[in-house]
Amino acid sequence: MSDKPIVSVLGTGIMGAAMARNLCRAGLEVRVWNRTRDKAEPLAADGARIADTPTEAVEGADVVLTMLYDGNTVLEVMREAAPALRRGAAWVQSTTAGSELIGDLAAFADAHGLLFYDAPVLGTKEPAEAGKLTVLAAGPEEGRAAVAPVFDAVGAKTLWTGEDGAEGSASRLKLVANSWVLAVTAATGETLALAKGLDVDPQKFFELIGGGPLDMGYLRAKSQVLLEGKLTPASFAVTTAEKDARLIVAAGQGNGVRLDVAEATAERFARAAAQGHGQEDMAAAYFASFEEKDGN
Ligand code: NAP
């Protein structure tokens, strides 16, 4: 392998496309595949080679990066890619897959001679586009030279949590972080919904907490998305957020921890999706507080 690895990106949705673009900008040789080819095609202008199948995408790759919807999708796509995977290649698994399937993912890597990196990311569409994600990573020392240029291209920081990807220490930290993100998002939606119901100007609420310990950048950012009607294109879609909330609940249940807020948050996302907000930004969970789709 040269010092610039050949990288295959499987999944070019909101996050995967932005990450692939930054890999191209870093001068790496990038191959991409996406189930819906249209979403991968713009990356050709950045220098990526568009593949028709996962097999074609991973042929000859030093690093395979998965950024798909969930763990089951990852297993499905990697099984398809399997015939062309090179033994000794590194697999950077960045999809938020939770902790329950980590054993299956690591076993797949083992069976195919891949160095497994459990590597979820913190940060949404904008930091992904700017190459400023935080990569949470667990995986062997042995392949770190191959994955370092990948992490450097997509992230501002890599936080190593361990050497054994199969233990899922990075994915466990990601679940803890997302439990905070989703709880804040749900609380933001409910607070703004209550303000609307009580005829309180949200700006008065911001004025009240402004600059004090109750103020928060994330509250401001998600409120802005909602109040300025910038729910599409989504940075993090309602359906994906529901998937993550359910992963958090399952991880709690599997480890003797009851998570009432995460469970209620998952239900709010599900209701918002049923109202037709599934592909909007997760700030649209606000609408779950009302009977009508538009919150009026
Ligand atoms: P997204 O835009 O919805 O992308 C999902 C990707 O998965 C797309 O490439 C989609 O292909 C593919 N996919 C879904 N089901 C599939 C199937 N059955 N077979 C093959 N491919 C399938 O979502 P995203 O926001 O980029 O999120 C991707 C992952 O990153 C998720 O695990 C999410 O939790 C995590 N994440 C997201 C954010 C964020 O802020 N958005 C931040 C950190 C982590 P199609 O294009 O064909 O649908």
Short mmCIF file of C-alpha atoms and ligand atoms in Angstrom, two decimals:
data_model
loop_
_atom_site.label_atom_id
_atom_site.label_comp_id
_atom_site.label_asym_id
_atom_site.label_seq_id
_atom_site.Cartn_x
_atom_site.Cartn_y
_atom_site.Cartn_z
CA MET A 1 0.00 0.00 0.00
CA SER A 2 1.24 3.52 -0.80
CA ASP A 3 1.02 6.17 1.94
CA LYS A 4 -2.26 7.26 0.35
CA PRO A 5 -4.77 4.46 0.79
CA ILE A 6 -7.47 3.58 -1.72
CA VAL A 7 -10.73 4.19 0.12
CA SER A 8 -14.17 2.78 -0.66
CA VAL A 9 -17.16 4.56 0.77
CA LEU A 10 -20.33 2.47 0.97
CA GLY A 11 -23.29 4.80 1.51
CA THR A 12 -23.35 8.36 0.25
CA GLY A 13 -26.30 9.79 2.13
CA ILE A 14 -26.14 13.07 4.07
CA MET A 15 -23.01 12.07 5.97
CA GLY A 16 -21.34 9.59 3.60
CA ALA A 17 -21.37 12.00 0.63
CA ALA A 18 -19.78 14.78 2.68
CA MET A 19 -17.15 12.41 4.06
CA ALA A 20 -16.36 11.02 0.60
CA ARG A 21 -15.95 14.55 -0.75
CA ASN A 22 -13.41 15.36 1.96
CA LEU A 23 -11.52 12.14 1.24
CA CYS A 24 -11.26 13.29 -2.39
CA ARG A 25 -10.11 16.75 -1.29
CA ALA A 26 -7.38 15.11 0.81
CA GLY A 27 -6.03 13.55 -2.36
CA LEU A 28 -7.02 9.96 -1.60
CA GLU A 29 -8.24 7.62 -4.32
CA VAL A 30 -11.93 7.25 -3.56
CA ARG A 31 -14.54 4.79 -4.85
CA VAL A 32 -18.15 5.21 -3.82
CA TRP A 33 -21.29 3.14 -3.95
CA ASN A 34 -24.81 4.07 -2.97
CA ARG A 35 -28.03 2.05 -3.30
CA THR A 36 -29.60 5.04 -5.05
CA ARG A 37 -26.90 5.82 -7.58
CA ASP A 38 -28.14 9.37 -8.21
CA LYS A 39 -26.93 10.41 -4.77
CA ALA A 40 -23.40 9.17 -5.48
CA GLU A 41 -23.06 10.67 -8.95
CA PRO A 42 -22.23 14.29 -7.96
CA LEU A 43 -19.08 12.91 -6.29
CA ALA A 44 -17.61 12.14 -9.72
CA ALA A 45 -16.95 15.89 -10.05
CA ASP A 46 -14.78 15.65 -6.92
CA GLY A 47 -12.76 12.83 -8.42
CA ALA A 48 -14.50 9.80 -6.90
CA ARG A 49 -15.14 6.73 -9.02
CA ILE A 50 -18.79 5.69 -8.90
CA ALA A 51 -19.35 1.94 -8.59
CA ASP A 52 -22.47 0.06 -9.61
CA THR A 53 -22.19 -2.55 -6.89
CA PRO A 54 -20.60 -2.86 -3.43
CA THR A 55 -18.30 -5.52 -4.89
CA GLU A 56 -17.02 -3.17 -7.58
CA ALA A 57 -16.53 -0.42 -4.98
CA VAL A 58 -14.36 -2.45 -2.61
CA GLU A 59 -12.18 -4.12 -5.25
CA GLY A 60 -8.54 -3.36 -4.34
CA ALA A 61 -9.50 -1.04 -1.44
CA ASP A 62 -7.10 -0.54 1.46
CA VAL A 63 -9.85 1.00 3.58
CA VAL A 64 -13.59 0.34 3.37
CA LEU A 65 -15.73 2.98 5.08
CA THR A 66 -19.38 2.16 5.77
CA MET A 67 -21.81 5.03 6.39
CA LEU A 68 -25.19 3.39 5.99
CA TYR A 69 -28.50 3.61 7.83
CA ASP A 70 -28.04 1.00 10.56
CA GLY A 71 -26.16 -2.15 11.56
CA ASN A 72 -28.38 -4.56 9.63
CA THR A 73 -27.93 -2.51 6.46
CA VAL A 74 -24.16 -2.59 7.01
CA LEU A 75 -24.14 -6.38 7.34
CA GLU A 76 -26.31 -6.74 4.25
CA VAL A 77 -24.09 -4.49 2.11
CA MET A 78 -20.82 -5.96 3.41
CA ARG A 79 -22.08 -9.48 2.63
CA GLU A 80 -22.69 -8.29 -0.92
CA ALA A 81 -19.20 -6.79 -1.08
CA ALA A 82 -17.58 -9.87 0.47
CA PRO A 83 -16.24 -11.58 -2.68
CA ALA A 84 -14.05 -8.55 -3.49
CA LEU A 85 -12.82 -7.65 0.00
CA ARG A 86 -9.02 -7.86 0.35
CA ARG A 87 -7.74 -9.74 3.39
CA GLY A 88 -5.72 -7.31 5.51
CA ALA A 89 -7.76 -4.27 4.45
CA ALA A 90 -9.12 -1.99 7.17
CA TRP A 91 -12.84 -1.60 7.72
CA VAL A 92 -13.91 1.72 9.21
CA GLN A 93 -17.48 1.22 10.38
CA SER A 94 -18.91 4.73 10.93
CA THR A 95 -22.65 4.01 10.70
CA THR A 96 -24.38 4.52 14.04
CA ALA A 97 -25.08 0.83 14.56
CA GLY A 98 -25.44 0.75 18.35
CA SER A 99 -23.92 -1.79 20.66
CA GLU A 100 -26.16 -4.81 20.07
CA LEU A 101 -24.79 -5.79 16.62
CA ILE A 102 -21.15 -5.01 17.29
CA GLY A 103 -20.32 -8.70 17.79
CA ASP A 104 -21.83 -9.62 14.40
CA LEU A 105 -19.93 -6.83 12.66
CA ALA A 106 -16.63 -7.80 14.28
CA ALA A 107 -17.25 -11.48 13.47
CA PHE A 108 -17.80 -10.55 9.83
CA ALA A 109 -14.49 -8.65 9.83
CA ASP A 110 -12.76 -11.62 11.42
CA ALA A 111 -14.18 -14.08 8.90
CA HIS A 112 -12.94 -11.93 6.01
CA GLY A 113 -9.54 -11.03 7.44
CA LEU A 114 -10.39 -7.32 7.85
CA LEU A 115 -8.96 -5.05 10.54
CA PHE A 116 -12.10 -3.79 12.23
CA TYR A 117 -12.43 -0.17 13.35
CA ASP A 118 -15.56 0.68 15.30
CA ALA A 119 -15.60 4.36 14.27
CA PRO A 120 -18.88 6.27 14.69
CA VAL A 121 -18.76 10.03 14.30
CA LEU A 122 -20.06 12.95 16.31
CA GLY A 123 -21.23 15.98 14.35
CA THR A 124 -23.88 16.52 11.73
CA LYS A 125 -24.10 17.60 8.05
CA GLU A 126 -22.26 20.93 8.35
CA PRO A 127 -19.23 19.60 10.26
CA ALA A 128 -19.21 16.60 7.92
CA GLU A 129 -19.05 18.96 4.92
CA ALA A 130 -16.27 20.95 6.57
CA GLY A 131 -14.25 17.83 7.47
CA LYS A 132 -14.70 18.72 11.13
CA LEU A 133 -16.37 15.66 12.59
CA THR A 134 -15.11 14.03 15.75
CA VAL A 135 -14.26 10.40 15.04
CA LEU A 136 -14.69 8.06 18.00
CA ALA A 137 -12.48 5.11 17.21
CA ALA A 138 -11.62 1.69 18.56
CA GLY A 139 -9.40 -0.68 16.63
CA PRO A 140 -6.01 -2.32 16.38
CA GLU A 141 -2.71 -0.40 16.34
CA GLU A 142 -1.69 -2.53 13.38
CA GLY A 143 -3.84 -0.78 10.76
CA ARG A 144 -3.83 2.73 12.15
CA ALA A 145 -1.39 4.02 9.52
CA ALA A 146 -3.98 3.15 6.86
CA VAL A 147 -6.95 4.64 8.65
CA ALA A 148 -5.26 7.81 9.98
CA PRO A 149 -5.43 9.71 6.64
CA VAL A 150 -9.12 8.78 6.43
CA PHE A 151 -9.90 10.01 9.93
CA ASP A 152 -7.84 13.16 9.32
CA ALA A 153 -9.75 13.92 6.12
CA VAL A 154 -13.23 13.59 7.63
CA GLY A 155 -12.61 14.83 11.14
CA ALA A 156 -11.03 17.60 13.16
CA LYS A 157 -10.30 15.17 15.97
CA THR A 158 -10.04 11.42 16.56
CA LEU A 159 -10.82 10.18 20.04
CA TRP A 160 -9.43 6.67 20.49
CA THR A 161 -11.42 4.61 22.99
CA GLY A 162 -9.66 1.27 22.72
CA GLU A 163 -7.74 -1.22 20.62
CA ASP A 164 -10.44 -3.82 20.26
CA GLY A 165 -13.21 -2.75 17.88
CA ALA A 166 -15.21 -5.85 18.83
CA GLU A 167 -15.72 -4.46 22.32
CA GLY A 168 -17.63 -1.54 20.81
CA SER A 169 -16.18 1.05 23.18
CA ALA A 170 -16.50 3.76 20.50
CA SER A 171 -20.11 2.81 19.72
CA ARG A 172 -20.97 2.78 23.41
CA LEU A 173 -19.56 6.30 23.82
CA LYS A 174 -21.50 7.36 20.71
CA LEU A 175 -24.75 6.07 22.25
CA VAL A 176 -24.07 8.02 25.44
CA ALA A 177 -23.39 11.18 23.41
CA ASN A 178 -26.49 10.66 21.25
CA SER A 179 -28.67 10.13 24.30
CA TRP A 180 -27.70 13.68 25.27
CA VAL A 181 -28.20 15.08 21.75
CA LEU A 182 -31.64 13.49 21.35
CA ALA A 183 -32.81 14.45 24.83
CA VAL A 184 -31.86 18.08 24.15
CA THR A 185 -33.60 17.97 20.76
CA ALA A 186 -36.78 16.54 22.29
CA ALA A 187 -36.72 19.06 25.14
CA THR A 188 -36.19 21.91 22.67
CA GLY A 189 -39.23 20.80 20.65
CA GLU A 190 -41.41 20.44 23.73
CA THR A 191 -40.35 23.77 25.18
CA LEU A 192 -41.10 25.61 21.94
CA ALA A 193 -44.39 23.73 21.58
CA LEU A 194 -45.41 24.74 25.10
CA ALA A 195 -44.44 28.34 24.34
CA LYS A 196 -46.69 28.24 21.29
CA GLY A 197 -49.56 26.67 23.25
CA LEU A 198 -49.27 29.27 26.02
CA ASP A 199 -48.84 32.13 23.56
CA VAL A 200 -45.35 32.93 24.85
CA ASP A 201 -42.95 34.52 22.35
CA PRO A 202 -39.97 32.13 22.07
CA GLN A 203 -37.69 35.16 21.81
CA LYS A 204 -38.76 36.13 25.34
CA PHE A 205 -37.68 32.69 26.53
CA PHE A 206 -34.28 33.13 24.84
CA GLU A 207 -33.98 36.60 26.36
CA LEU A 208 -34.75 35.12 29.78
CA ILE A 209 -32.06 32.41 29.66
CA GLY A 210 -29.59 34.31 27.44
CA GLY A 211 -25.98 34.15 28.66
CA GLY A 212 -26.87 32.14 31.78
CA PRO A 213 -26.25 28.48 32.64
CA LEU A 214 -29.56 27.41 31.03
CA ASP A 215 -28.55 28.77 27.65
CA MET A 216 -27.06 26.38 25.12
CA GLY A 217 -25.72 26.50 21.57
CA TYR A 218 -27.58 23.34 20.54
CA LEU A 219 -30.92 24.70 21.82
CA ARG A 220 -30.34 27.84 19.75
CA ALA A 221 -29.31 25.90 16.63
CA LYS A 222 -32.28 23.50 16.66
CA SER A 223 -34.72 26.32 17.54
CA GLN A 224 -33.44 28.34 14.61
CA VAL A 225 -33.95 25.43 12.20
CA LEU A 226 -37.55 25.13 13.38
CA LEU A 227 -38.51 28.79 13.79
CA GLU A 228 -36.95 29.82 10.48
CA GLY A 229 -38.58 26.89 8.67
CA LYS A 230 -35.27 25.33 7.57
CA LEU A 231 -36.32 21.73 8.15
CA THR A 232 -35.23 20.60 4.69
CA PRO A 233 -32.72 19.54 3.62
CA ALA A 234 -32.26 17.75 6.91
CA SER A 235 -28.96 17.67 8.76
CA PHE A 236 -30.17 14.65 10.70
CA ALA A 237 -33.53 13.24 9.63
CA VAL A 238 -36.40 12.41 12.01
CA THR A 239 -36.43 8.72 10.94
CA THR A 240 -32.67 8.36 11.58
CA ALA A 241 -33.08 10.04 14.96
CA GLU A 242 -35.88 7.59 15.85
CA LYS A 243 -33.59 4.71 14.87
CA ASP A 244 -30.88 6.10 17.18
CA ALA A 245 -33.31 6.66 20.06
CA ARG A 246 -34.38 3.01 19.79
CA LEU A 247 -30.72 1.88 19.74
CA ILE A 248 -30.21 3.85 22.97
CA VAL A 249 -33.28 2.31 24.62
CA ALA A 250 -32.15 -1.18 23.58
CA ALA A 251 -28.63 -0.58 24.88
CA GLY A 252 -30.09 0.59 28.21
CA GLN A 253 -32.41 -2.41 28.42
CA GLY A 254 -29.58 -4.80 27.60
CA ASN A 255 -27.54 -3.38 30.44
CA GLY A 256 -30.13 -2.92 33.19
CA VAL A 257 -30.70 0.81 32.64
CA ARG A 258 -34.21 2.21 32.29
CA LEU A 259 -34.33 5.21 29.93
CA ASP A 260 -37.71 6.94 30.10
CA VAL A 261 -36.67 10.05 28.21
CA ALA A 262 -35.10 8.13 25.31
CA GLU A 263 -38.21 5.96 25.04
CA ALA A 264 -40.52 8.98 24.96
CA THR A 265 -38.18 10.68 22.50
CA ALA A 266 -38.37 7.69 20.15
CA GLU A 267 -42.18 7.92 20.30
CA ARG A 268 -42.08 11.66 19.52
CA PHE A 269 -39.90 11.01 16.45
CA ALA A 270 -42.22 8.17 15.37
CA ARG A 271 -45.28 10.44 15.68
CA ALA A 272 -43.58 13.24 13.73
CA ALA A 273 -42.65 10.73 11.01
CA ALA A 274 -46.26 9.46 10.88
CA GLN A 275 -47.38 13.08 10.37
CA GLY A 276 -45.16 13.23 7.29
CA HIS A 277 -42.00 14.80 8.80
CA GLY A 278 -39.78 11.70 8.52
CA GLN A 279 -37.29 13.16 6.07
CA GLU A 280 -37.17 16.58 7.71
CA ASP A 281 -34.58 17.62 10.26
CA MET A 282 -35.12 16.06 13.68
CA ALA A 283 -36.08 19.52 15.00
CA ALA A 284 -39.45 18.62 13.42
CA ALA A 285 -40.13 16.40 16.47
CA TYR A 286 -41.75 19.65 17.69
CA PHE A 287 -44.83 18.75 15.62
CA ALA A 288 -45.38 15.60 17.67
CA SER A 289 -46.79 17.89 20.37
CA PHE A 290 -49.77 18.78 18.19
CA GLU A 291 -52.59 16.90 16.52
CA GLU A 292 -52.13 18.71 13.23
CA LYS A 293 -49.10 18.35 10.95
CA ASP A 294 -48.31 22.08 10.91
CA GLY A 295 -48.50 22.62 14.65
CA ASN A 296 -51.40 25.07 14.38
P1 NAP B 1 -29.03 9.13 5.16
O1 NAP B 1 -28.76 10.37 4.42
O2 NAP B 1 -30.44 8.67 5.30
O3 NAP B 1 -28.16 7.95 4.52
C1 NAP B 1 -28.43 6.60 4.77
C2 NAP B 1 -27.64 5.77 3.80
O4 NAP B 1 -27.97 4.38 4.01
C3 NAP B 1 -27.94 6.06 2.33
O5 NAP B 1 -26.77 5.88 1.61
C4 NAP B 1 -28.99 5.00 2.00
O6 NAP B 1 -29.08 4.70 0.63
C5 NAP B 1 -28.39 3.84 2.75
N1 NAP B 1 -29.36 2.77 2.97
C6 NAP B 1 -30.46 2.79 3.74
N2 NAP B 1 -31.08 1.59 3.71
C7 NAP B 1 -30.36 0.81 2.86
C8 NAP B 1 -30.48 -0.53 2.43
N3 NAP B 1 -31.48 -1.32 2.86
N4 NAP B 1 -29.55 -1.02 1.59
C9 NAP B 1 -28.53 -0.25 1.16
N5 NAP B 1 -28.35 1.04 1.55
C10 NAP B 1 -29.26 1.56 2.39
O7 NAP B 1 -28.49 9.20 6.66
P2 NAP B 1 -27.22 9.96 7.28
O8 NAP B 1 -27.73 11.10 8.08
O9 NAP B 1 -26.17 10.14 6.26
O10 NAP B 1 -26.77 8.86 8.34
C11 NAP B 1 -25.95 7.75 8.02
C12 NAP B 1 -25.49 7.13 9.33
O11 NAP B 1 -24.73 8.08 10.07
C13 NAP B 1 -26.65 6.71 10.24
O12 NAP B 1 -26.29 5.55 10.94
C14 NAP B 1 -26.76 7.89 11.21
O13 NAP B 1 -27.33 7.49 12.45
C15 NAP B 1 -25.30 8.28 11.35
N6 NAP B 1 -25.05 9.67 11.72
C16 NAP B 1 -25.79 10.68 11.19
C17 NAP B 1 -25.50 11.98 11.55
C18 NAP B 1 -26.28 13.15 11.00
O14 NAP B 1 -26.24 14.21 11.63
N7 NAP B 1 -26.96 13.04 9.88
C19 NAP B 1 -24.46 12.26 12.45
C20 NAP B 1 -23.69 11.21 12.95
C21 NAP B 1 -24.00 9.91 12.57
P3 NAP B 1 -30.18 5.46 -0.29
O15 NAP B 1 -29.56 6.77 -0.63
O16 NAP B 1 -30.35 4.55 -1.43
O17 NAP B 1 -31.42 5.60 0.55
#
